[in-house]
mmCIF file of C-alpha atoms in Angstrom:
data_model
loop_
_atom_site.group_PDB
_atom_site.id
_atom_site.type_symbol
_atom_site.label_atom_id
_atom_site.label_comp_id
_atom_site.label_asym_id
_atom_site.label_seq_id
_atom_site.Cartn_x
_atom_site.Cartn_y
_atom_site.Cartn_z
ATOM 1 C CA UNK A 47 35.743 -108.802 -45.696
ATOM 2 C CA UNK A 48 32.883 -106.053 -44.354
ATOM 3 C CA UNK A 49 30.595 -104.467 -46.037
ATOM 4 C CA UNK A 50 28.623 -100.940 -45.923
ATOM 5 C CA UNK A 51 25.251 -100.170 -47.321
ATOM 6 C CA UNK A 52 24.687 -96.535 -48.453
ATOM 7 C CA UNK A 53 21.958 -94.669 -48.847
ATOM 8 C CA UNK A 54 21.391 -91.150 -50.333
ATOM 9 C CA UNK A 55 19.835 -88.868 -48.110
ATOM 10 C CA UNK A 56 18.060 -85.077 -48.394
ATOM 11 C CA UNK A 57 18.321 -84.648 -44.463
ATOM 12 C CA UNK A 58 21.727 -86.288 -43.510
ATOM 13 C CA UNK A 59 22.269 -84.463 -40.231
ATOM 14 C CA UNK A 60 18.490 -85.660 -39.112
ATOM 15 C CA UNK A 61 18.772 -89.256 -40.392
ATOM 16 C CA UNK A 62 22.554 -89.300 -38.747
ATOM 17 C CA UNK A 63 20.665 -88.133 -35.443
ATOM 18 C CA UNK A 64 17.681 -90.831 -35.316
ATOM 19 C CA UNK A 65 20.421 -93.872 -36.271
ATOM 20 C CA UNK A 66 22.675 -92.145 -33.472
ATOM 21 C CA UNK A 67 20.261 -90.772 -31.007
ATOM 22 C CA UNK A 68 17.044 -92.809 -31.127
ATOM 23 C CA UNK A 69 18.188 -96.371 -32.703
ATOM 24 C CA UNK A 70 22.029 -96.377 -30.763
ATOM 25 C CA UNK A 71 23.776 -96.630 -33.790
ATOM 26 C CA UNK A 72 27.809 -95.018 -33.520
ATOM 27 C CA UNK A 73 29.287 -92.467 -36.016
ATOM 28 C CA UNK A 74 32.274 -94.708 -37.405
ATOM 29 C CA UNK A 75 33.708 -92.964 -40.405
ATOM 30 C CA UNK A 76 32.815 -88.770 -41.272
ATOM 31 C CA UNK A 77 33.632 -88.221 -45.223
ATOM 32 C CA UNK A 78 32.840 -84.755 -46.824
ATOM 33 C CA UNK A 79 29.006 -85.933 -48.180
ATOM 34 C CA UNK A 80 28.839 -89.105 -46.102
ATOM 35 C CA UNK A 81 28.445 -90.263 -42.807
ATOM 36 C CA UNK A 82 29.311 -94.002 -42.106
ATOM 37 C CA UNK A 83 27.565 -95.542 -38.895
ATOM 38 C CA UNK A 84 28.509 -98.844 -36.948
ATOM 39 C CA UNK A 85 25.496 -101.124 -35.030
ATOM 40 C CA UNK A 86 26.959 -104.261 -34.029
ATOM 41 C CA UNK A 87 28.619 -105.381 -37.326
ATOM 42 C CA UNK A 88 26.109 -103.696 -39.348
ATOM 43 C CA UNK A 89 27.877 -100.707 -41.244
ATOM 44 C CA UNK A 90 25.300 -98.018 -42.642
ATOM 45 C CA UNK A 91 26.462 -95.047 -44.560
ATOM 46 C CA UNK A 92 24.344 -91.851 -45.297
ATOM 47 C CA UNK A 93 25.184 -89.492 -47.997
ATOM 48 C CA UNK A 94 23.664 -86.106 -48.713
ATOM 49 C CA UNK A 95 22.041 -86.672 -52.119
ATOM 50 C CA UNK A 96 19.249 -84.506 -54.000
ATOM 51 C CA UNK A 97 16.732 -87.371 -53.835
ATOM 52 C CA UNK A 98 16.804 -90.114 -50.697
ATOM 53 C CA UNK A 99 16.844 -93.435 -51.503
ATOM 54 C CA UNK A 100 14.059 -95.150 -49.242
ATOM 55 C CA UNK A 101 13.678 -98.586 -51.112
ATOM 56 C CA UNK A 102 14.414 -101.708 -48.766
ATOM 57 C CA UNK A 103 14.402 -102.377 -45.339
ATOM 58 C CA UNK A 104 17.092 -101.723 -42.525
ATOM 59 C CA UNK A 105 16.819 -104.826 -39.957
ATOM 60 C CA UNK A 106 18.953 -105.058 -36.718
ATOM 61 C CA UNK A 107 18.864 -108.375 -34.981
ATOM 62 C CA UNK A 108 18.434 -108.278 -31.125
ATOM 63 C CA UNK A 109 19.365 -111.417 -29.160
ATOM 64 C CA UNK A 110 16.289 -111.418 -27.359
ATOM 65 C CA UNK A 111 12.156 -110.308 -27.377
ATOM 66 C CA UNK A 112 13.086 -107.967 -24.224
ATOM 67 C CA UNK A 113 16.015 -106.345 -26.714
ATOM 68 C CA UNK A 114 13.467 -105.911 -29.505
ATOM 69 C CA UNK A 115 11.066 -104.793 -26.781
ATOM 70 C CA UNK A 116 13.755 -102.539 -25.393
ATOM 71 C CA UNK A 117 13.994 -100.775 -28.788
ATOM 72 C CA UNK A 118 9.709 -100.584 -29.404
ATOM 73 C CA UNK A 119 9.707 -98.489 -25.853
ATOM 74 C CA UNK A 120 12.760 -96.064 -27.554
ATOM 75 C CA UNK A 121 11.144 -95.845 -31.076
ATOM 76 C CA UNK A 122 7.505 -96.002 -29.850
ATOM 77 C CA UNK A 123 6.993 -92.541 -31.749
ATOM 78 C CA UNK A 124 8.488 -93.890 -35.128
ATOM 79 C CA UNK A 125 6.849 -96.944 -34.733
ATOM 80 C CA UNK A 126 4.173 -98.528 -37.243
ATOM 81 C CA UNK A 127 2.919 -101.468 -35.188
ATOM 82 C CA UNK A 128 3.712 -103.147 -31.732
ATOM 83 C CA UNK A 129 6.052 -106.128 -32.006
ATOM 84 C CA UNK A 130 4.786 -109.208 -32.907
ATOM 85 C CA UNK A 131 5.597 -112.897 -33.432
ATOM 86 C CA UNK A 132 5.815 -114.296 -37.174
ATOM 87 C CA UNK A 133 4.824 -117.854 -37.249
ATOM 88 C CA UNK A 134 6.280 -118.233 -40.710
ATOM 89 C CA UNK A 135 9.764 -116.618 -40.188
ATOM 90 C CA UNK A 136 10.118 -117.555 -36.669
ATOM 91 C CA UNK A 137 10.952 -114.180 -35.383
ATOM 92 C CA UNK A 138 9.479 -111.667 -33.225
ATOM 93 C CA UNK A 139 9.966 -107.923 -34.600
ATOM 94 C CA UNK A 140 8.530 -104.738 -35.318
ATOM 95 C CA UNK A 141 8.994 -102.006 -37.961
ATOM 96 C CA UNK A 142 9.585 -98.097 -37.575
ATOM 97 C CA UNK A 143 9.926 -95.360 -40.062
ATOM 98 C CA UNK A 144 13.064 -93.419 -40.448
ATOM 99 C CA UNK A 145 12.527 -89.721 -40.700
ATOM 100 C CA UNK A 146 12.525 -89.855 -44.751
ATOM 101 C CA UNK A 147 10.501 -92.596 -44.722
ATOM 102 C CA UNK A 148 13.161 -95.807 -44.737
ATOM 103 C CA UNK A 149 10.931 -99.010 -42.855
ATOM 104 C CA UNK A 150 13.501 -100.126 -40.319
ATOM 105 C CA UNK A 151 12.914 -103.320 -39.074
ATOM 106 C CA UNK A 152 14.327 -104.660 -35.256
ATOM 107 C CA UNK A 153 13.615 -108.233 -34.586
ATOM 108 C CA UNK A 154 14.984 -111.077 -33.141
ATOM 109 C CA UNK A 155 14.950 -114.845 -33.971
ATOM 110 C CA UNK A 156 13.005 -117.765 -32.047
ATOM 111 C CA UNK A 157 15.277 -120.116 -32.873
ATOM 112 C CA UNK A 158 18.890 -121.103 -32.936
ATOM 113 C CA UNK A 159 21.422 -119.141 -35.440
ATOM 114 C CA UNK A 160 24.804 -119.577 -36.617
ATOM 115 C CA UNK A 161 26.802 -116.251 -35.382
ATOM 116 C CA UNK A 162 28.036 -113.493 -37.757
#
């Protein structure tokens, strides 16, 4: 079984573009109020609400530091900090705003995972 996290959204054509354009996100389902994106097996959908919700974070998982490096150099505009390693999680990551003010998160583990 999959899952989808939605979010509401006051802007859902310029949050659809940022996921699509800037982060490489893929439109994978168009409803009347809601647009459902696809990033790897992450499913995101966006629907055009009064008030966005911004609580949480949105994290994508690179395999390596030059993937979450990769995305720093494309979101260096959106960007709150320069990536970084975290001794206490073990990753190396970096967090971004979304244009309503969502913290997305790309990192990427130093150690060994199970797949998804």
């Amino acid at each position: 079984m999959t899952g989808i996290v939605f979010f509401g959204t006051e802007h859902l054509a310029t949050v659809v573009d940022f996921y699509v354009e800037t982060v490489g996100a893929d439109v994978w389902l168009e409803q009347p109020d809601c647009t459902v994106l696809k990033y790897d097996n992450q499913l995101l959908g966006f629907c055009d609400r009064e008030d966005a919700e911004t609580e949480g974070t949105i994290t994508f998982v690179a395999e390596s530091k030059s993937g979450v490096d990769e995305r720093y150099e494309a979101l260096v505009d959106h960007a709150r900090d320069r990536p970084t390693e975290n001794e206490r999680y073990r990753i190396y990551h970096f967090y971004a705003t979304d244009p309503e003010g969502r913290a997305v998160e790309f990192q990427t583990f130093l150690h060994e995972t199970e797949p998804v």
